[in-house]
PDB file of C-alpha atoms in Angstrom:
ATOM      1  CA  MET A   1       5.034  39.799  -9.910  1.00  0.00           C
ATOM      2  CA  ALA A   2       1.893  37.896  -8.920  1.00  0.00           C
ATOM      3  CA  GLU A   3       0.352  38.616  -5.531  1.00  0.00           C
ATOM      4  CA  GLU A   4       1.298  35.956  -2.982  1.00  0.00           C
ATOM      5  CA  VAL A   5      -1.717  34.028  -1.729  1.00  0.00           C
ATOM      6  CA  LYS A   6      -1.344  31.722   1.269  1.00  0.00           C
ATOM      7  CA  PRO A   7      -3.753  29.032   2.485  1.00  0.00           C
ATOM      8  CA  TYR A   8      -4.168  30.332   6.018  1.00  0.00           C
ATOM      9  CA  ASP A   9      -2.684  33.661   7.106  1.00  0.00           C
ATOM     10  CA  GLN A  10       0.235  35.969   6.424  1.00  0.00           C
ATOM     11  CA  SER A  11       2.457  34.638   9.228  1.00  0.00           C
ATOM     12  CA  GLY A  12       4.711  31.756   8.267  1.00  0.00           C
ATOM     13  CA  SER A  13       5.931  30.841   4.801  1.00  0.00           C
ATOM     14  CA  LYS A  14       3.626  29.830   1.980  1.00  0.00           C
ATOM     15  CA  LYS A  15       5.642  26.625   1.619  1.00  0.00           C
ATOM     16  CA  GLU A  16       4.962  25.569   5.224  1.00  0.00           C
ATOM     17  CA  GLN A  17       1.267  26.399   4.930  1.00  0.00           C
ATOM     18  CA  VAL A  18       0.825  24.532   1.629  1.00  0.00           C
ATOM     19  CA  SER A  19       2.524  21.462   3.122  1.00  0.00           C
ATOM     20  CA  LYS A  20       0.264  21.599   6.189  1.00  0.00           C
ATOM     21  CA  MET A  21      -2.852  22.076   4.053  1.00  0.00           C
ATOM     22  CA  PHE A  22      -2.168  19.119   1.752  1.00  0.00           C
ATOM     23  CA  ASP A  23      -1.195  16.856   4.645  1.00  0.00           C
ATOM     24  CA  GLY A  24      -4.554  17.725   6.212  1.00  0.00           C
ATOM     25  CA  ILE A  25      -6.751  17.150   3.165  1.00  0.00           C
ATOM     26  CA  ALA A  26      -4.785  14.159   1.792  1.00  0.00           C
ATOM     27  CA  PRO A  27      -7.419  11.504   2.741  1.00  0.00           C
ATOM     28  CA  TYR A  28     -10.103  13.411   0.791  1.00  0.00           C
ATOM     29  CA  TYR A  29      -7.973  14.781  -2.058  1.00  0.00           C
ATOM     30  CA  ASP A  30      -8.604  12.225  -4.822  1.00  0.00           C
ATOM     31  CA  PHE A  31     -12.325  11.964  -4.072  1.00  0.00           C
ATOM     32  CA  LEU A  32     -12.773  15.732  -4.109  1.00  0.00           C
ATOM     33  CA  ASN A  33     -10.794  16.096  -7.341  1.00  0.00           C
ATOM     34  CA  ARG A  34     -13.180  13.711  -9.105  1.00  0.00           C
ATOM     35  CA  LEU A  35     -16.278  15.230  -7.501  1.00  0.00           C
ATOM     36  CA  LEU A  36     -15.512  18.922  -7.909  1.00  0.00           C
ATOM     37  CA  SER A  37     -14.217  18.619 -11.472  1.00  0.00           C
ATOM     38  CA  LEU A  38     -17.020  16.208 -12.435  1.00  0.00           C
ATOM     39  CA  GLY A  39     -14.283  13.725 -13.341  1.00  0.00           C
ATOM     40  CA  ILE A  40     -12.809  15.860 -16.113  1.00  0.00           C
ATOM     41  CA  ASP A  41      -9.459  16.176 -14.308  1.00  0.00           C
ATOM     42  CA  VAL A  42      -8.717  12.604 -15.459  1.00  0.00           C
ATOM     43  CA  TYR A  43      -9.032  13.712 -19.092  1.00  0.00           C
ATOM     44  CA  TRP A  44      -6.841  16.772 -18.450  1.00  0.00           C
ATOM     45  CA  ARG A  45      -4.019  14.595 -17.133  1.00  0.00           C
ATOM     46  CA  LYS A  46      -4.275  12.196 -20.076  1.00  0.00           C
ATOM     47  CA  ARG A  47      -4.068  15.108 -22.538  1.00  0.00           C
ATOM     48  CA  ALA A  48      -1.030  16.554 -20.784  1.00  0.00           C
ATOM     49  CA  ILE A  49       0.953  13.309 -20.744  1.00  0.00           C
ATOM     50  CA  LYS A  50       0.067  12.625 -24.376  1.00  0.00           C
ATOM     51  CA  LEU A  51       2.228  15.643 -25.315  1.00  0.00           C
ATOM     52  CA  LEU A  52       5.285  13.585 -24.315  1.00  0.00           C
ATOM     53  CA  LYS A  53       4.399  10.542 -26.437  1.00  0.00           C
ATOM     54  CA  GLU A  54       6.651  11.447 -29.377  1.00  0.00           C
ATOM     55  CA  ASP A  55       9.567  12.246 -27.064  1.00  0.00           C
ATOM     56  CA  ALA A  56       9.495   8.747 -25.508  1.00  0.00           C
ATOM     57  CA  PRO A  57      11.310   9.906 -22.328  1.00  0.00           C
ATOM     58  CA  LYS A  58      13.168   7.300 -20.294  1.00  0.00           C
ATOM     59  CA  MET A  59      13.704   9.351 -17.109  1.00  0.00           C
ATOM     60  CA  VAL A  60      10.729  11.442 -15.941  1.00  0.00           C
ATOM     61  CA  LEU A  61      10.369  13.773 -12.959  1.00  0.00           C
ATOM     62  CA  ASP A  62       6.870  14.559 -11.660  1.00  0.00           C
ATOM     63  CA  VAL A  63       7.026  17.707  -9.526  1.00  0.00           C
ATOM     64  CA  ALA A  64       4.342  18.285  -6.854  1.00  0.00           C
ATOM     65  CA  THR A  65       3.315  14.685  -7.501  1.00  0.00           C
ATOM     66  CA  GLY A  66       0.749  14.573  -4.679  1.00  0.00           C
ATOM     67  CA  THR A  67      -1.042  11.224  -4.701  1.00  0.00           C
ATOM     68  CA  ALA A  68       0.818  10.192  -7.880  1.00  0.00           C
ATOM     69  CA  ASP A  69      -2.032  10.410 -10.416  1.00  0.00           C
ATOM     70  CA  VAL A  70       0.249  11.981 -13.044  1.00  0.00           C
ATOM     71  CA  ALA A  71       3.083   9.545 -12.330  1.00  0.00           C
ATOM     72  CA  LEU A  72       0.682   6.615 -12.775  1.00  0.00           C
ATOM     73  CA  GLU A  73      -0.713   8.047 -16.005  1.00  0.00           C
ATOM     74  CA  THR A  74       2.844   8.626 -17.257  1.00  0.00           C
ATOM     75  CA  ALA A  75       3.700   4.983 -16.573  1.00  0.00           C
ATOM     76  CA  ARG A  76       0.549   3.838 -18.373  1.00  0.00           C
ATOM     77  CA  GLN A  77       1.022   5.939 -21.503  1.00  0.00           C
ATOM     78  CA  LEU A  78       4.797   6.220 -21.874  1.00  0.00           C
ATOM     79  CA  GLN A  79       6.337   3.185 -20.095  1.00  0.00           C
ATOM     80  CA  PRO A  80       9.552   5.042 -19.160  1.00  0.00           C
ATOM     81  CA  ASP A  81      12.404   3.316 -17.352  1.00  0.00           C
ATOM     82  CA  LYS A  82      11.989   5.468 -14.237  1.00  0.00           C
ATOM     83  CA  ILE A  83       9.581   8.060 -12.826  1.00  0.00           C
ATOM     84  CA  ILE A  84      10.490  10.037  -9.718  1.00  0.00           C
ATOM     85  CA  GLY A  85       7.728  11.994  -8.004  1.00  0.00           C
ATOM     86  CA  ILE A  86       8.564  14.709  -5.505  1.00  0.00           C
ATOM     87  CA  ASP A  87       6.270  16.570  -3.097  1.00  0.00           C
ATOM     88  CA  ILE A  88       6.500  18.434   0.212  1.00  0.00           C
ATOM     89  CA  ALA A  89       3.386  16.808   1.710  1.00  0.00           C
ATOM     90  CA  ASN A  90       4.251  13.375   3.083  1.00  0.00           C
ATOM     91  CA  GLU A  91       0.633  12.341   3.733  1.00  0.00           C
ATOM     92  CA  MET A  92      -0.117  12.788   0.031  1.00  0.00           C
ATOM     93  CA  LEU A  93       2.933  10.693  -0.854  1.00  0.00           C
ATOM     94  CA  GLU A  94       1.831   7.869   1.451  1.00  0.00           C
ATOM     95  CA  ILE A  95      -1.484   7.621  -0.416  1.00  0.00           C
ATOM     96  CA  GLY A  96       0.421   7.722  -3.699  1.00  0.00           C
ATOM     97  CA  ARG A  97       2.720   4.885  -2.608  1.00  0.00           C
ATOM     98  CA  THR A  98      -0.290   2.716  -1.770  1.00  0.00           C
ATOM     99  CA  LYS A  99      -1.742   3.309  -5.245  1.00  0.00           C
ATOM    100  CA  ILE A 100       1.608   2.527  -6.877  1.00  0.00           C
ATOM    101  CA  ASP A 101       2.014  -0.710  -4.898  1.00  0.00           C
ATOM    102  CA  LYS A 102      -1.507  -1.841  -5.863  1.00  0.00           C
ATOM    103  CA  ARG A 103      -0.587  -1.469  -9.522  1.00  0.00           C
ATOM    104  CA  GLY A 104       2.722  -3.280  -9.128  1.00  0.00           C
ATOM    105  CA  LEU A 105       4.714  -0.243 -10.238  1.00  0.00           C
ATOM    106  CA  SER A 106       6.940   0.326  -7.210  1.00  0.00           C
ATOM    107  CA  THR A 107      10.088  -0.506  -9.187  1.00  0.00           C
ATOM    108  CA  THR A 108       9.198   2.043 -11.885  1.00  0.00           C
ATOM    109  CA  ILE A 109       7.770   4.900  -9.776  1.00  0.00           C
ATOM    110  CA  GLU A 110       9.635   6.251  -6.761  1.00  0.00           C
ATOM    111  CA  LEU A 111       8.131   8.970  -4.561  1.00  0.00           C
ATOM    112  CA  GLN A 112      10.312  11.302  -2.493  1.00  0.00           C
ATOM    113  CA  GLN A 113       9.522  14.050  -0.024  1.00  0.00           C
ATOM    114  CA  GLY A 114      11.305  17.214  -1.059  1.00  0.00           C
ATOM    115  CA  ASP A 115      11.168  20.868  -2.025  1.00  0.00           C
ATOM    116  CA  SER A 116      10.220  21.667  -5.627  1.00  0.00           C
ATOM    117  CA  GLU A 117      12.245  24.876  -5.388  1.00  0.00           C
ATOM    118  CA  ASN A 118      15.399  23.037  -4.324  1.00  0.00           C
ATOM    119  CA  LEU A 119      15.405  19.792  -6.292  1.00  0.00           C
ATOM    120  CA  PRO A 120      17.839  17.136  -4.962  1.00  0.00           C
ATOM    121  CA  PHE A 121      19.025  16.093  -8.424  1.00  0.00           C
ATOM    122  CA  SER A 122      22.045  16.785 -10.601  1.00  0.00           C
ATOM    123  CA  ASP A 123      21.935  19.064 -13.643  1.00  0.00           C
ATOM    124  CA  ASN A 124      20.639  17.504 -16.876  1.00  0.00           C
ATOM    125  CA  THR A 125      19.128  14.393 -15.247  1.00  0.00           C
ATOM    126  CA  PHE A 126      15.620  14.043 -16.732  1.00  0.00           C
ATOM    127  CA  ASP A 127      14.273  13.614 -20.264  1.00  0.00           C
ATOM    128  CA  ALA A 128      10.902  15.099 -19.272  1.00  0.00           C
ATOM    129  CA  ILE A 129       9.337  16.913 -16.329  1.00  0.00           C
ATOM    130  CA  THR A 130       5.636  17.110 -15.487  1.00  0.00           C
ATOM    131  CA  VAL A 131       3.745  19.294 -13.002  1.00  0.00           C
ATOM    132  CA  ALA A 132      -0.020  19.117 -12.488  1.00  0.00           C
ATOM    133  CA  PHE A 133      -1.802  21.745 -10.397  1.00  0.00           C
ATOM    134  CA  GLY A 134       1.415  22.472  -8.511  1.00  0.00           C
ATOM    135  CA  VAL A 135       3.170  25.540  -9.886  1.00  0.00           C
ATOM    136  CA  ARG A 136       0.641  28.015  -8.475  1.00  0.00           C
ATOM    137  CA  ASN A 137       1.504  26.651  -4.998  1.00  0.00           C
ATOM    138  CA  PHE A 138       5.218  27.473  -5.341  1.00  0.00           C
ATOM    139  CA  GLU A 139       6.388  30.092  -2.900  1.00  0.00           C
ATOM    140  CA  HIS A 140       8.807  31.421  -5.518  1.00  0.00           C
ATOM    141  CA  LEU A 141       7.458  30.537  -8.966  1.00  0.00           C
ATOM    142  CA  GLU A 142      10.554  31.477 -10.960  1.00  0.00           C
ATOM    143  CA  LYS A 143      12.871  29.634  -8.564  1.00  0.00           C
ATOM    144  CA  GLY A 144      10.849  26.440  -9.028  1.00  0.00           C
ATOM    145  CA  LEU A 145      10.905  26.806 -12.808  1.00  0.00           C
ATOM    146  CA  GLU A 146      14.644  27.508 -12.781  1.00  0.00           C
ATOM    147  CA  GLU A 147      15.208  24.302 -10.810  1.00  0.00           C
ATOM    148  CA  MET A 148      13.188  22.298 -13.318  1.00  0.00           C
ATOM    149  CA  HIS A 149      15.143  23.856 -16.187  1.00  0.00           C
ATOM    150  CA  ARG A 150      18.400  22.948 -14.410  1.00  0.00           C
ATOM    151  CA  VAL A 151      17.606  19.253 -13.950  1.00  0.00           C
ATOM    152  CA  LEU A 152      16.067  18.827 -17.414  1.00  0.00           C
ATOM    153  CA  LYS A 153      18.371  17.426 -20.089  1.00  0.00           C
ATOM    154  CA  PRO A 154      19.067  19.489 -23.227  1.00  0.00           C
ATOM    155  CA  GLY A 155      16.365  18.477 -25.688  1.00  0.00           C
ATOM    156  CA  GLY A 156      14.021  17.559 -22.840  1.00  0.00           C
ATOM    157  CA  LYS A 157      10.480  18.844 -22.386  1.00  0.00           C
ATOM    158  CA  LEU A 158       8.515  20.393 -19.517  1.00  0.00           C
ATOM    159  CA  VAL A 159       4.730  19.893 -19.407  1.00  0.00           C
ATOM    160  CA  VAL A 160       2.683  21.906 -16.890  1.00  0.00           C
ATOM    161  CA  LEU A 161      -1.027  21.402 -16.230  1.00  0.00           C
ATOM    162  CA  GLU A 162      -2.632  24.227 -14.277  1.00  0.00           C
ATOM    163  CA  PHE A 163      -5.963  25.935 -13.671  1.00  0.00           C
ATOM    164  CA  SER A 164      -6.543  29.129 -15.605  1.00  0.00           C
ATOM    165  CA  LYS A 165      -9.250  31.772 -15.820  1.00  0.00           C
ATOM    166  CA  PRO A 166     -11.990  31.444 -18.473  1.00  0.00           C
ATOM    167  CA  ARG A 167     -12.505  34.570 -20.566  1.00  0.00           C
ATOM    168  CA  VAL A 168     -15.743  33.883 -22.468  1.00  0.00           C
ATOM    169  CA  PHE A 169     -19.125  35.261 -21.326  1.00  0.00           C
ATOM    170  CA  PRO A 170     -21.214  33.764 -19.693  1.00  0.00           C
ATOM    171  CA  PHE A 171     -18.990  30.774 -18.852  1.00  0.00           C
ATOM    172  CA  LYS A 172     -16.511  33.056 -17.070  1.00  0.00           C
ATOM    173  CA  GLN A 173     -19.255  34.264 -14.690  1.00  0.00           C
ATOM    174  CA  LEU A 174     -20.626  30.758 -14.057  1.00  0.00           C
ATOM    175  CA  TYR A 175     -17.132  29.420 -13.429  1.00  0.00           C
ATOM    176  CA  ASN A 176     -16.315  32.195 -10.967  1.00  0.00           C
ATOM    177  CA  PHE A 177     -19.556  31.618  -9.057  1.00  0.00           C
ATOM    178  CA  TYR A 178     -18.885  27.862  -8.833  1.00  0.00           C
ATOM    179  CA  PHE A 179     -15.234  28.281  -7.852  1.00  0.00           C
ATOM    180  CA  ARG A 180     -15.862  31.049  -5.330  1.00  0.00           C
ATOM    181  CA  ASN A 181     -19.035  29.727  -3.681  1.00  0.00           C
ATOM    182  CA  ILE A 182     -19.971  26.106  -4.368  1.00  0.00           C
ATOM    183  CA  LEU A 183     -16.546  24.457  -4.537  1.00  0.00           C
ATOM    184  CA  PRO A 184     -15.270  25.869  -1.182  1.00  0.00           C
ATOM    185  CA  THR A 185     -18.527  24.908   0.547  1.00  0.00           C
ATOM    186  CA  VAL A 186     -18.375  21.287  -0.671  1.00  0.00           C
ATOM    187  CA  GLY A 187     -14.640  21.137   0.070  1.00  0.00           C
ATOM    188  CA  ARG A 188     -15.111  22.513   3.567  1.00  0.00           C
ATOM    189  CA  LEU A 189     -17.876  20.044   4.427  1.00  0.00           C
ATOM    190  CA  THR A 190     -15.996  17.077   2.993  1.00  0.00           C
ATOM    191  CA  SER A 191     -12.367  17.760   3.890  1.00  0.00           C
ATOM    192  CA  LYS A 192     -13.075  19.544   7.200  1.00  0.00           C
ATOM    193  CA  ASP A 193     -10.618  22.292   6.206  1.00  0.00           C
ATOM    194  CA  PRO A 194     -12.468  25.626   5.971  1.00  0.00           C
ATOM    195  CA  ARG A 195      -9.666  27.288   4.011  1.00  0.00           C
ATOM    196  CA  ALA A 196      -8.263  24.729   1.569  1.00  0.00           C
ATOM    197  CA  TYR A 197     -10.764  25.188  -1.254  1.00  0.00           C
ATOM    198  CA  SER A 198     -11.136  28.945  -0.733  1.00  0.00           C
ATOM    199  CA  TYR A 199      -7.362  29.071  -1.172  1.00  0.00           C
ATOM    200  CA  LEU A 200      -7.770  27.114  -4.412  1.00  0.00           C
ATOM    201  CA  TYR A 201      -9.958  29.872  -5.897  1.00  0.00           C
ATOM    202  CA  GLU A 202      -7.727  32.652  -4.605  1.00  0.00           C
ATOM    203  CA  SER A 203      -4.533  31.028  -5.853  1.00  0.00           C
ATOM    204  CA  VAL A 204      -5.995  30.526  -9.337  1.00  0.00           C
ATOM    205  CA  GLN A 205      -7.048  34.178  -9.468  1.00  0.00           C
ATOM    206  CA  ALA A 206      -3.546  35.309  -8.498  1.00  0.00           C
ATOM    207  CA  PHE A 207      -1.690  32.955 -10.856  1.00  0.00           C
ATOM    208  CA  PRO A 208      -0.143  34.495 -14.002  1.00  0.00           C
ATOM    209  CA  ASP A 209      -1.846  32.263 -16.564  1.00  0.00           C
ATOM    210  CA  ARG A 210      -1.750  31.863 -20.345  1.00  0.00           C
ATOM    211  CA  GLU A 211       0.543  34.415 -22.091  1.00  0.00           C
ATOM    212  CA  GLN A 212       1.896  35.644 -18.763  1.00  0.00           C
ATOM    213  CA  PHE A 213       3.057  32.148 -17.851  1.00  0.00           C
ATOM    214  CA  THR A 214       4.580  31.365 -21.241  1.00  0.00           C
ATOM    215  CA  ASP A 215       6.445  34.696 -20.979  1.00  0.00           C
ATOM    216  CA  ILE A 216       7.876  33.539 -17.633  1.00  0.00           C
ATOM    217  CA  LEU A 217       8.915  30.206 -19.183  1.00  0.00           C
ATOM    218  CA  SER A 218      10.754  32.136 -21.917  1.00  0.00           C
ATOM    219  CA  LYS A 219      12.446  34.327 -19.314  1.00  0.00           C
ATOM    220  CA  ILE A 220      13.699  31.216 -17.477  1.00  0.00           C
ATOM    221  CA  GLY A 221      15.166  29.846 -20.710  1.00  0.00           C
ATOM    222  CA  PHE A 222      12.543  27.396 -21.972  1.00  0.00           C
ATOM    223  CA  LYS A 223      12.052  27.366 -25.762  1.00  0.00           C
ATOM    224  CA  SER A 224       9.133  26.731 -28.149  1.00  0.00           C
ATOM    225  CA  ASN A 225       6.688  27.455 -25.334  1.00  0.00           C
ATOM    226  CA  GLN A 226       2.994  26.948 -25.938  1.00  0.00           C
ATOM    227  CA  CYS A 227      -0.309  27.124 -24.069  1.00  0.00           C
ATOM    228  CA  ILE A 228      -3.241  24.835 -24.862  1.00  0.00           C
ATOM    229  CA  PRO A 229      -6.487  25.952 -23.131  1.00  0.00           C
ATOM    230  CA  LEU A 230      -8.839  23.119 -22.117  1.00  0.00           C
ATOM    231  CA  THR A 231     -12.553  23.046 -21.234  1.00  0.00           C
ATOM    232  CA  LEU A 232     -13.328  26.648 -22.228  1.00  0.00           C
ATOM    233  CA  GLY A 233     -10.243  27.892 -20.411  1.00  0.00           C
ATOM    234  CA  VAL A 234     -10.811  26.293 -17.001  1.00  0.00           C
ATOM    235  CA  CYS A 235      -7.439  24.617 -17.337  1.00  0.00           C
ATOM    236  CA  ALA A 236      -4.395  24.924 -19.590  1.00  0.00           C
ATOM    237  CA  ILE A 237      -1.466  22.761 -20.629  1.00  0.00           C
ATOM    238  CA  TYR A 238       1.840  24.566 -21.006  1.00  0.00           C
ATOM    239  CA  SER A 239       4.888  23.041 -22.614  1.00  0.00           C
ATOM    240  CA  GLY A 240       8.433  24.159 -23.270  1.00  0.00           C
ATOM    241  CA  GLY A 241      11.775  22.646 -24.125  1.00  0.00           C
ATOM    242  CA  LYS A 242      15.381  23.037 -23.041  1.00  0.00           C
ATOM    243  CA  ALA A 243      17.846  23.859 -25.804  1.00  0.00           C
TER     244      ALA A 243
END
């Protein structure tokens, strides 16, 4: 089992602390994503959603939707009938709703506040489920994955985008220096939260990435699981289906 890393301290649940953290940094979140990833996070999302193109899903759930970047990209690429985004941080959702309204997509994309580990949907509801940079924030990783498996229709697909740990010298060392030192400093100065971007590094280090994560997907019951490393292993796309 992966070590549990929390944003602030050991008192209180990880879920409560993650919600508080994202509510606090919500106004700066999109800007910092573009800045700290040098804009490459946009490409990562496009690549992830492209995996669903052949499936042509009509009902899509975006878990840990945040400010709705993945939901908006899903609407652009796939034109499904309905996208529901769920997140525990209401301030993030409010920013997402504004973006959705500006694009005239409020009838297609609906954002709800809720717990990713206790999804308020019936079994076998969605044709596809997406999660971007959210699973490592789950308090109980397997519980969250079990919930997604439950609400996914047989024949449906899960696509997960998440940070991973580069393995190639010297990029691994450069990446670790940037993530551990530069990124938290810029994040702290910009978002005014001294812990949020230190937590980002720590949570990535603790996350069971690559083969470990696909093994967990198999344990939950997902089939044909695969991992696609991106940008020298900084990020990875995972996918799996429900039989």
